[in-house]
Coordinates of C-alpha atoms in Angstrom, one line a residue:
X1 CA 94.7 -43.9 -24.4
X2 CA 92.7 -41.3 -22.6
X3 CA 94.5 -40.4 -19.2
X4 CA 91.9 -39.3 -17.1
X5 CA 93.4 -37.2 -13.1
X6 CA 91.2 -39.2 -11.0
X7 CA 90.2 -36.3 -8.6
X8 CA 93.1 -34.3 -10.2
X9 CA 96.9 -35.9 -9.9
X10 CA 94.8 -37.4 -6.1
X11 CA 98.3 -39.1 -5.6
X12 CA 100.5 -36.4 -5.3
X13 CA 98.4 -33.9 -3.8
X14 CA 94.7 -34.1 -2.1
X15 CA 91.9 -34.8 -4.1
X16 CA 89.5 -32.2 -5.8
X17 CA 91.7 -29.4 -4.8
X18 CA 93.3 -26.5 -7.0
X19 CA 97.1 -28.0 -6.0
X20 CA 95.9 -31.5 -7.0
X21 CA 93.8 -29.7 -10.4
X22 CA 97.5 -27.6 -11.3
X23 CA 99.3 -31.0 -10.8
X24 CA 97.5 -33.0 -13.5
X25 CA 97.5 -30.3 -15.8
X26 CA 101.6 -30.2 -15.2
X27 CA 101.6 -33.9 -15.9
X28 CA 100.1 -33.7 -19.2
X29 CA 96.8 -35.3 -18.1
X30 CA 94.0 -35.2 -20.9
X31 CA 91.4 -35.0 -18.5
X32 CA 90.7 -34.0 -14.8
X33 CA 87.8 -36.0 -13.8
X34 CA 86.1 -34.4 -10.0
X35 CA 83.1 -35.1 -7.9
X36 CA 79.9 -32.7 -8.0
X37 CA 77.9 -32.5 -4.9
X38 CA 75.4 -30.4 -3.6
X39 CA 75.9 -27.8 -0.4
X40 CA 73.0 -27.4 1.8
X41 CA 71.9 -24.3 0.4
X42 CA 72.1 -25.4 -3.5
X43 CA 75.8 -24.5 -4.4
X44 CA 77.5 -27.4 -6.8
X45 CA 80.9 -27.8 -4.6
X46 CA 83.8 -30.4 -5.8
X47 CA 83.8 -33.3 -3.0
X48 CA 83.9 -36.8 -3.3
X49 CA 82.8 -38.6 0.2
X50 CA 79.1 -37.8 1.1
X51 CA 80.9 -36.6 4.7
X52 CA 83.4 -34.0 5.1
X53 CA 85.2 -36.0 7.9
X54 CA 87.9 -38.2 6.2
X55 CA 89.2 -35.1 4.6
X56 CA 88.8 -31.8 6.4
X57 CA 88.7 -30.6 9.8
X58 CA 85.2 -30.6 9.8
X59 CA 82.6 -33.5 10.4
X60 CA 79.3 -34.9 8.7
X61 CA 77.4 -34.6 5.9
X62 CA 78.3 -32.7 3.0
X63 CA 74.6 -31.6 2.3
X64 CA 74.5 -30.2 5.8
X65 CA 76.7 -27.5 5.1
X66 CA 76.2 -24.5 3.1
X67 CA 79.0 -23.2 0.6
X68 CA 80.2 -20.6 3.3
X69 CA 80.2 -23.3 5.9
X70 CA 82.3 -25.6 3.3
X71 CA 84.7 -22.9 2.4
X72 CA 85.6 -22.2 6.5
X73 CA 87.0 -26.2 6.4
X74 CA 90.4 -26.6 5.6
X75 CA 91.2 -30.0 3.4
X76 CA 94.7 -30.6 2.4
X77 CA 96.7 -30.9 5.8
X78 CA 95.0 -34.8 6.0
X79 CA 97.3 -35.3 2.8
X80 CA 100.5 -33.6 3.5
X81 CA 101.5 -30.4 6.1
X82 CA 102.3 -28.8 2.7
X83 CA 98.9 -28.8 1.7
X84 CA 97.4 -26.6 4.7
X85 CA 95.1 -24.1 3.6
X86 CA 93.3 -26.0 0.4
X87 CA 89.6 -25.0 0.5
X88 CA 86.5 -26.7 -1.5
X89 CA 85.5 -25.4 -4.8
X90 CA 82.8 -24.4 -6.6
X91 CA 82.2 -26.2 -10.3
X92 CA 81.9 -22.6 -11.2
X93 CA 85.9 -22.1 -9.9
X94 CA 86.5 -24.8 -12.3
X95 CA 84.6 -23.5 -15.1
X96 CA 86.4 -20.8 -14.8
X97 CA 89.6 -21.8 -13.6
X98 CA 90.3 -25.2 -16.0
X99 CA 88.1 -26.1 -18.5
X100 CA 89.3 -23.5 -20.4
X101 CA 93.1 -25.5 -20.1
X102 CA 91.8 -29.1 -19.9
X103 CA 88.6 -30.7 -20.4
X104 CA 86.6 -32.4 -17.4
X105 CA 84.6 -35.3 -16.3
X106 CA 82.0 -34.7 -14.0
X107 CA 80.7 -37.2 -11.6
X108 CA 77.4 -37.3 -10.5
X109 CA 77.7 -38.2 -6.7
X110 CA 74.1 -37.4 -5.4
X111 CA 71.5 -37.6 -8.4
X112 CA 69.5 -34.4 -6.9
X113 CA 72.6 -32.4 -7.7
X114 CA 72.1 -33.8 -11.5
X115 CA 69.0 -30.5 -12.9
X116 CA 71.5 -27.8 -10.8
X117 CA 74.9 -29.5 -12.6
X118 CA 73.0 -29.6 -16.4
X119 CA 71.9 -26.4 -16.1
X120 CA 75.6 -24.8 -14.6
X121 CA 77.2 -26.6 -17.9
X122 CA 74.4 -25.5 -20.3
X123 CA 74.8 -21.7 -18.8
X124 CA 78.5 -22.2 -19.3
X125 CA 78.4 -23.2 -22.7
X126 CA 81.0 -26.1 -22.6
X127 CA 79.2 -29.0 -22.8
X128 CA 81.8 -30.2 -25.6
X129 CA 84.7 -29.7 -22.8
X130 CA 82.9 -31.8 -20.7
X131 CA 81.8 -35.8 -19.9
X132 CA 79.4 -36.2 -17.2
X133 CA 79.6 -39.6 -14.9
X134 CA 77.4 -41.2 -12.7
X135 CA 77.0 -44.9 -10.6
X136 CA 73.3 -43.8 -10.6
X137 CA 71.3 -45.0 -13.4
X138 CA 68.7 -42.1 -12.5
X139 CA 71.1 -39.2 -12.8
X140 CA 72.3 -40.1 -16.4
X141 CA 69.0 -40.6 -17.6
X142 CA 68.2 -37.3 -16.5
X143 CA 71.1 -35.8 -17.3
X144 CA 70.3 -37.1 -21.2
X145 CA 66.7 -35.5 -20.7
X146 CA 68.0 -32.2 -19.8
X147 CA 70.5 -32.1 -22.7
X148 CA 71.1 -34.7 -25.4
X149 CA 74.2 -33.1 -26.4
X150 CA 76.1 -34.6 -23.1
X151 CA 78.8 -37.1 -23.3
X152 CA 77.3 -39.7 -20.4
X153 CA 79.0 -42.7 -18.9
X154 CA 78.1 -45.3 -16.6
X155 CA 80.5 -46.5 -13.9
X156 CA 80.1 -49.8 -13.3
X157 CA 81.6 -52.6 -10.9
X158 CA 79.8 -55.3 -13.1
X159 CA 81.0 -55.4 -16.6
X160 CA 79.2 -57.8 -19.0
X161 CA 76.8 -58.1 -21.9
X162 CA 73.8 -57.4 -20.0
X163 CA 75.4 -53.8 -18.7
X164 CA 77.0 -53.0 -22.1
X165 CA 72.8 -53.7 -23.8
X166 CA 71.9 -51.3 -21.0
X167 CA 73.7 -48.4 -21.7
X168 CA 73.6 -48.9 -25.4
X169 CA 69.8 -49.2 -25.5
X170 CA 69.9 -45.7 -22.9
X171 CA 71.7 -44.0 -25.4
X172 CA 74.9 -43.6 -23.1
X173 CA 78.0 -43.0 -25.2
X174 CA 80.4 -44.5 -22.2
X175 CA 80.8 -47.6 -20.1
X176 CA 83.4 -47.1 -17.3
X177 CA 84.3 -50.8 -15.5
X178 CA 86.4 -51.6 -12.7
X179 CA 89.8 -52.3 -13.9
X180 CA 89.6 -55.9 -12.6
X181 CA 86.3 -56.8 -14.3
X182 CA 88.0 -56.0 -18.0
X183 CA 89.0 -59.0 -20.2
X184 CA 89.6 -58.5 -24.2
X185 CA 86.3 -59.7 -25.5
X186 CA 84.1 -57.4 -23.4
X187 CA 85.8 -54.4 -24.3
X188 CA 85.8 -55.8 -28.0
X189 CA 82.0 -56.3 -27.6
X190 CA 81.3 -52.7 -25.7
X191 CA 83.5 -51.6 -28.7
X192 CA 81.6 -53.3 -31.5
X193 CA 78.2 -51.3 -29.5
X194 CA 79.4 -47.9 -30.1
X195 CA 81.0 -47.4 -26.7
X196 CA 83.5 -45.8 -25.5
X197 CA 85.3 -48.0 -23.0
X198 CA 87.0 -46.3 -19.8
X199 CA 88.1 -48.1 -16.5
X200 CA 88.0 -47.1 -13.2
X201 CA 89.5 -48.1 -9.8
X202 CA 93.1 -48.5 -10.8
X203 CA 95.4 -48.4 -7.5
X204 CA 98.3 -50.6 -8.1
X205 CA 100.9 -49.9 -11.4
X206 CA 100.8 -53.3 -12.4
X207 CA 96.5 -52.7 -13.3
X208 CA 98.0 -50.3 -16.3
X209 CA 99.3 -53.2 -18.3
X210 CA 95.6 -54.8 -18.0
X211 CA 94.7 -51.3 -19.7
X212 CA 96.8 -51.6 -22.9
X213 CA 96.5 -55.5 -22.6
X214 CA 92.3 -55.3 -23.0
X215 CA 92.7 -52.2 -25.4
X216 CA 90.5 -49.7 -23.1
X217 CA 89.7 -46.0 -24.8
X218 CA 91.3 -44.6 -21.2
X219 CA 91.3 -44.3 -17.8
X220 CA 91.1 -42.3 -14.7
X221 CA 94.3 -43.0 -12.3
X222 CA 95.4 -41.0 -9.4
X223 CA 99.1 -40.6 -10.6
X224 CA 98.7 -39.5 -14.0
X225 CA 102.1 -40.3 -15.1
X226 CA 101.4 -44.0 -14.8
X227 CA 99.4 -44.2 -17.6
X228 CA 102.1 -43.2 -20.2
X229 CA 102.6 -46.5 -21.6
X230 CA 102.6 -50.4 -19.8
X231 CA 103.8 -50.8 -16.3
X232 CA 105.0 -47.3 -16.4
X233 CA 107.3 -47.0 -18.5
X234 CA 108.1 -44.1 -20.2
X235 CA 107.2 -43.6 -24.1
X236 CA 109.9 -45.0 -26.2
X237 CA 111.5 -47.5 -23.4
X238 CA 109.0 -50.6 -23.6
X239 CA 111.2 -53.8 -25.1

């Protein structure tokens, strides 16, 4: 299974942040999966809320800032005193910086980001290190305009026949439900489509066992050692 660093290892150190990045590639995660949003003058930056407030010391809209505004904010002390000093960064740090270790997933949070992120990956060549992600319908069919080469997923709080037509007949190659929607015979039907089946939205250990129990491609989790085997357990213990 596909173990995905939701927002890097986000539950051991604060999310889309180098420490949090440099934990999941410790942890032997296959994937660090981040949040693409635009600054106020153009610059992709790695954030997940549409406001800076819940996680720096710095308040309102993300797209109000510019990159040099969003570098000044300081946004790991929320998550531990250990963490003081994080700063946002650029997609281009983590061109740079990771996908050259581990390959990434790319959410699309705001769909005007989604020209500026196709062409940053194009220019970068390493749109086979990368999967791009989106909630928004729009961005992932433009995202497929700009370059059919793209592994696209859908995320999805609704998982069912009528989603998994949709993103077959849109030439998506992923679906990506909420843990708690998956049952057997979806993902056996998504499967049988030609998709690529990874959940979303796991927060408690016992949701890992629904993962192997459904048969799921993979996953993004915030603690990236969860998802070694069912409930936890490390590889060679399960009875």
């Amino acid at each position: 299974m596909l173990n995905i660093a939701h927002r890097g290892a986000s539950g051991y150190a604060p999310e889309n942040t180098r420490a949090a990045f440099e934990r999941a590639v410790e942890m032997g995660a296959d994937m660090i999966e981040t949040d693409v949003q635009l600054a106020h003058d153009g610059a992709l930056v790695l954030f997940h809320d549409t406001t800076v407030t819940r996680t720096s010391n710095g308040h309102g809209p993300v797209a109000d800032y510019t990159l040099d505004e969003l570098r000044g904010l300081e946004i790991g002390r929320w998550f531990a005193p250990e963490f003081a000093g994080e700063r946002i960064l650029t997609l281009a740090e983590m061109v740079a910086e990771f996908v050259p270790r581990i390959p990434v997933v790319l959410e699309i949070k705001d769909p005007r980001a989604t020209p500026a992120l196709i062409e940053a990956i194009r220019a970068a060549g390493i749109a086979d290190r990368v999967h791009v992600t989106s909630f928004f319908w729009p961005a992932l069919l433009d995202a497929g305009k700009f370059d059919r080469s793209l592994t696209l997923g859908f995320l999805t709080r609704v998982f069912d026949a009528d989603i998994i037509r949709r993103c077959v007949n849109r030439g998506l190659a992923q679906i990506c439900p909420h843990v708690d929607s998956l049952t057997t015979d979806l993902v056996a039907t998504a499967h049988d489509a030609g998709l690529i089946v990874r959940a979303h939205g796991i927060s408690e250990r016992h949701q890992i066992d629904r993962l192997f129990d459904t048969g799921v491609d993979g996953a993004t989790v915030n603690w990236p050692d969860w998802i070694s085997s069912p409930s936890g357990q490390t590889p060679g213990t399960a009875s």
